[in-house]
Amino acid sequence: LKKLSKLTIEKEAELVEINPLAIMQDDSLMALDGKFVTDDNSNFRHPEMDKYQEKSEIEERAEKSGFSLVELDGDIAVVGNGAGLVMSTLDMLSDNGGKPACFLDVGGGATTESVYEALTLISKMNRVKKILVNLYGGIVKTTVVAEAFIKAYDDGLIDLPVFSRLKGTESDKAKEMLKDSRTKIYDSVEDAINAAVMGEGN
């Protein structure tokens, strides 16, 4: 237990688990299986752990491009800026019966190019049928996201319905830019999620 606690603290792990644990005939203990889950936000402090990470080709490409992407099993891609915002959106989507296809955090330093790259990766996930965007423009201007979506539509990169909630810096301008696209704008994330789950605007 001391070693597990030490490992958890030193590596800043989210989870360290031994399960099952067998008791041998001589009363010694043997770990039959274990699980170690790292915290993506602290991985940069532990480069020695990279070789143990199980990542898909798409997840590795996302990391090289400077944003976080985790593939899931559903059909609705979830895009946002900030891990907390994206995670809460995932929870709300699941609570409303939606099935997320991925967690994609474009981060605080997103550019038109990086968001376009994010959409490129989403386009490679055949199971994705819809895109849900929940973005608060603070450091990142919402027009940056709008420009990326417009370019992706123009280039034929995506042809999927997009349900979005855009708030913050230049959000009114972003909404105007997207008004003639397949991106539907909603005033609240709840409305965007409900529309995505119900398939409105397809």
Short mmCIF file of C-alpha atoms in Angstrom, two decimals:
data_model
loop_
_atom_site.label_atom_id
_atom_site.label_comp_id
_atom_site.label_asym_id
_atom_site.label_seq_id
_atom_site.Cartn_x
_atom_site.Cartn_y
_atom_site.Cartn_z
CA LEU A 1 0.00 0.00 0.00
CA LYS A 2 2.87 2.36 0.75
CA LYS A 3 4.36 1.70 -2.69
CA LEU A 4 1.01 2.30 -4.37
CA SER A 5 0.56 5.56 -2.49
CA LYS A 6 4.10 6.65 -3.36
CA LEU A 7 3.56 5.82 -7.04
CA THR A 8 0.27 7.72 -7.12
CA ILE A 9 1.85 10.85 -5.63
CA GLU A 10 5.15 10.77 -7.53
CA LYS A 11 3.56 10.17 -10.94
CA GLU A 12 0.48 12.35 -10.23
CA ALA A 13 -1.74 9.46 -11.27
CA GLU A 14 -5.52 9.65 -11.38
CA LEU A 15 -5.83 5.95 -10.54
CA VAL A 16 -3.52 3.16 -9.37
CA GLU A 17 -5.32 -0.12 -8.84
CA ILE A 18 -4.53 -3.80 -8.24
CA ASN A 19 -7.51 -5.98 -9.08
CA PRO A 20 -7.73 -8.92 -8.62
CA LEU A 21 -5.30 -9.67 -5.81
CA ALA A 22 -4.69 -13.36 -5.09
CA ILE A 23 -3.77 -14.94 -1.74
CA MET A 24 -1.36 -17.83 -2.34
CA GLN A 25 -1.16 -21.07 -0.35
CA ASP A 26 1.75 -19.71 1.67
CA ASP A 27 -0.35 -16.61 2.51
CA SER A 28 1.73 -14.39 0.22
CA LEU A 29 -0.04 -11.95 -2.11
CA MET A 30 0.13 -11.88 -5.90
CA ALA A 31 -1.20 -9.10 -8.13
CA LEU A 32 -3.01 -10.74 -11.05
CA ASP A 33 -3.88 -7.52 -12.84
CA GLY A 34 -3.45 -3.80 -12.37
CA LYS A 35 -4.45 -0.46 -13.78
CA PHE A 36 -2.56 2.83 -13.91
CA VAL A 37 -4.27 5.95 -15.25
CA THR A 38 -2.24 9.11 -15.77
CA ASP A 39 -3.43 12.70 -15.60
CA ASP A 40 -3.05 14.19 -19.09
CA ASN A 41 -2.52 17.63 -17.58
CA SER A 42 0.58 16.48 -15.70
CA ASN A 43 2.10 14.17 -18.33
CA PHE A 44 4.57 16.83 -19.46
CA ARG A 45 6.25 16.48 -16.06
CA HIS A 46 6.67 12.74 -16.54
CA PRO A 47 8.04 12.10 -20.06
CA GLU A 48 9.30 8.71 -18.90
CA MET A 49 5.66 7.54 -18.90
CA ASP A 50 5.10 8.20 -22.61
CA LYS A 51 6.23 4.74 -23.66
CA TYR A 52 3.45 3.19 -21.58
CA GLN A 53 0.65 5.28 -23.06
CA GLU A 54 -1.85 3.45 -25.25
CA LYS A 55 -2.96 5.94 -27.89
CA SER A 56 -4.56 5.60 -31.28
CA GLU A 57 -2.96 7.11 -34.36
CA ILE A 58 -5.52 9.91 -34.29
CA GLU A 59 -4.84 10.66 -30.60
CA GLU A 60 -1.09 10.78 -31.23
CA ARG A 61 -1.57 13.15 -34.16
CA ALA A 62 -3.78 15.39 -32.01
CA GLU A 63 -1.13 15.54 -29.29
CA LYS A 64 1.52 16.57 -31.82
CA SER A 65 -0.82 19.32 -33.02
CA GLY A 66 -1.15 20.72 -29.50
CA PHE A 67 -4.62 19.67 -28.41
CA SER A 68 -6.20 16.80 -26.50
CA LEU A 69 -8.32 14.17 -28.21
CA VAL A 70 -9.65 10.98 -26.68
CA GLU A 71 -11.64 8.56 -28.83
CA LEU A 72 -14.87 7.13 -27.40
CA ASP A 73 -17.54 4.76 -28.72
CA GLY A 74 -20.44 7.03 -29.68
CA ASP A 75 -21.41 9.03 -32.76
CA ILE A 76 -21.33 12.67 -31.54
CA ALA A 77 -17.95 14.42 -31.56
CA VAL A 78 -17.62 16.89 -28.66
CA VAL A 79 -15.41 19.93 -29.22
CA GLY A 80 -14.61 22.69 -26.74
CA ASN A 81 -11.84 24.73 -25.17
CA GLY A 82 -10.74 23.71 -21.71
CA ALA A 83 -10.83 20.23 -20.20
CA GLY A 84 -13.40 21.20 -17.58
CA LEU A 85 -15.80 22.64 -20.15
CA VAL A 86 -15.46 19.64 -22.46
CA MET A 87 -15.86 17.12 -19.62
CA SER A 88 -19.00 18.82 -18.32
CA THR A 89 -20.38 18.85 -21.87
CA LEU A 90 -19.68 15.12 -22.17
CA ASP A 91 -21.53 14.48 -18.92
CA MET A 92 -24.51 16.57 -19.99
CA LEU A 93 -24.61 14.86 -23.38
CA SER A 94 -24.56 11.41 -21.77
CA ASP A 95 -27.22 12.42 -19.22
CA ASN A 96 -29.48 13.41 -22.13
CA GLY A 97 -29.06 10.12 -23.97
CA GLY A 98 -26.31 11.16 -26.37
CA LYS A 99 -23.26 9.01 -27.06
CA PRO A 100 -19.98 10.92 -27.43
CA ALA A 101 -17.57 9.78 -30.15
CA CYS A 102 -14.63 11.77 -28.84
CA PHE A 103 -13.42 14.34 -26.35
CA LEU A 104 -11.61 17.13 -28.19
CA ASP A 105 -10.12 20.07 -26.29
CA VAL A 106 -8.63 22.66 -28.66
CA GLY A 107 -7.10 24.50 -25.69
CA GLY A 108 -6.55 28.16 -25.02
CA GLY A 109 -4.13 28.81 -27.85
CA ALA A 110 -6.28 27.57 -30.70
CA THR A 111 -5.79 28.99 -34.18
CA THR A 112 -7.80 28.56 -37.37
CA GLU A 113 -5.16 26.06 -38.50
CA SER A 114 -5.26 23.97 -35.32
CA VAL A 115 -9.06 23.84 -35.26
CA TYR A 116 -9.01 22.85 -38.94
CA GLU A 117 -6.57 20.07 -38.03
CA ALA A 118 -8.96 18.99 -35.28
CA LEU A 119 -11.78 18.78 -37.82
CA THR A 120 -9.48 16.81 -40.11
CA LEU A 121 -9.04 14.22 -37.38
CA ILE A 122 -12.78 14.11 -36.69
CA SER A 123 -13.37 13.50 -40.41
CA LYS A 124 -11.27 10.33 -40.12
CA MET A 125 -13.64 8.85 -37.52
CA ASN A 126 -16.25 7.09 -39.62
CA ARG A 127 -18.61 6.62 -36.69
CA VAL A 128 -19.03 10.39 -36.17
CA LYS A 129 -22.43 11.53 -37.44
CA LYS A 130 -22.73 14.90 -35.67
CA ILE A 131 -20.48 17.48 -34.04
CA LEU A 132 -21.33 19.28 -30.80
CA VAL A 133 -19.36 22.45 -30.09
CA ASN A 134 -19.38 24.20 -26.71
CA LEU A 135 -16.90 27.04 -26.76
CA TYR A 136 -16.37 30.04 -24.55
CA GLY A 137 -14.25 32.66 -26.25
CA GLY A 138 -11.89 34.22 -23.76
CA ILE A 139 -8.35 33.92 -25.02
CA VAL A 140 -9.62 32.12 -28.11
CA LYS A 141 -11.80 34.22 -30.40
CA THR A 142 -14.92 32.37 -31.50
CA THR A 143 -14.32 33.73 -35.00
CA VAL A 144 -11.20 31.53 -35.16
CA VAL A 145 -13.43 28.49 -34.76
CA ALA A 146 -15.94 29.85 -37.26
CA GLU A 147 -13.19 30.39 -39.85
CA ALA A 148 -11.99 26.81 -39.40
CA PHE A 149 -15.47 25.38 -39.88
CA ILE A 150 -16.12 27.50 -42.96
CA LYS A 151 -12.83 26.37 -44.50
CA ALA A 152 -13.63 22.74 -43.63
CA TYR A 153 -17.02 23.04 -45.34
CA ASP A 154 -15.55 24.78 -48.39
CA ASP A 155 -12.84 22.13 -48.73
CA GLY A 156 -15.35 19.30 -48.45
CA LEU A 157 -13.60 18.06 -45.32
CA ILE A 158 -16.80 17.69 -43.33
CA ASP A 159 -20.42 17.36 -44.34
CA LEU A 160 -21.94 16.79 -40.94
CA PRO A 161 -24.53 18.72 -38.95
CA VAL A 162 -22.91 20.84 -36.25
CA PHE A 163 -24.71 21.95 -33.09
CA SER A 164 -22.92 24.77 -31.34
CA ARG A 165 -23.03 27.12 -28.43
CA LEU A 166 -20.58 29.99 -28.90
CA LYS A 167 -20.14 32.60 -26.19
CA GLY A 168 -17.57 35.27 -25.49
CA THR A 169 -15.10 37.15 -27.66
CA GLU A 170 -16.58 38.05 -31.07
CA SER A 171 -19.37 35.47 -30.70
CA ASP A 172 -21.91 37.67 -32.52
CA LYS A 173 -19.54 37.96 -35.47
CA ALA A 174 -18.91 34.20 -35.43
CA LYS A 175 -22.64 33.50 -35.48
CA GLU A 176 -23.06 35.82 -38.46
CA MET A 177 -20.22 34.05 -40.29
CA LEU A 178 -21.84 30.65 -39.77
CA LYS A 179 -25.48 31.53 -40.39
CA ASP A 180 -25.55 30.03 -43.91
CA SER A 181 -23.62 26.87 -43.03
CA ARG A 182 -24.70 23.52 -41.57
CA THR A 183 -23.69 24.85 -38.16
CA LYS A 184 -26.73 25.52 -36.03
CA ILE A 185 -26.21 28.09 -33.27
CA TYR A 186 -27.97 27.82 -29.92
CA ASP A 187 -28.11 30.23 -26.99
CA SER A 188 -27.45 27.54 -24.40
CA VAL A 189 -25.44 24.33 -24.34
CA GLU A 190 -28.56 22.52 -23.11
CA ASP A 191 -30.43 23.50 -26.29
CA ALA A 192 -27.47 22.49 -28.47
CA ILE A 193 -27.24 19.10 -26.75
CA ASN A 194 -30.97 18.44 -27.03
CA ALA A 195 -30.88 19.29 -30.73
CA ALA A 196 -27.86 17.05 -31.32
CA VAL A 197 -29.47 14.11 -29.52
CA MET A 198 -32.79 14.58 -31.32
CA GLY A 199 -31.05 15.06 -34.66
CA GLU A 200 -32.65 18.41 -35.40
CA GLY A 201 -31.27 20.35 -38.34
CA ASN A 202 -29.90 17.27 -40.15
#
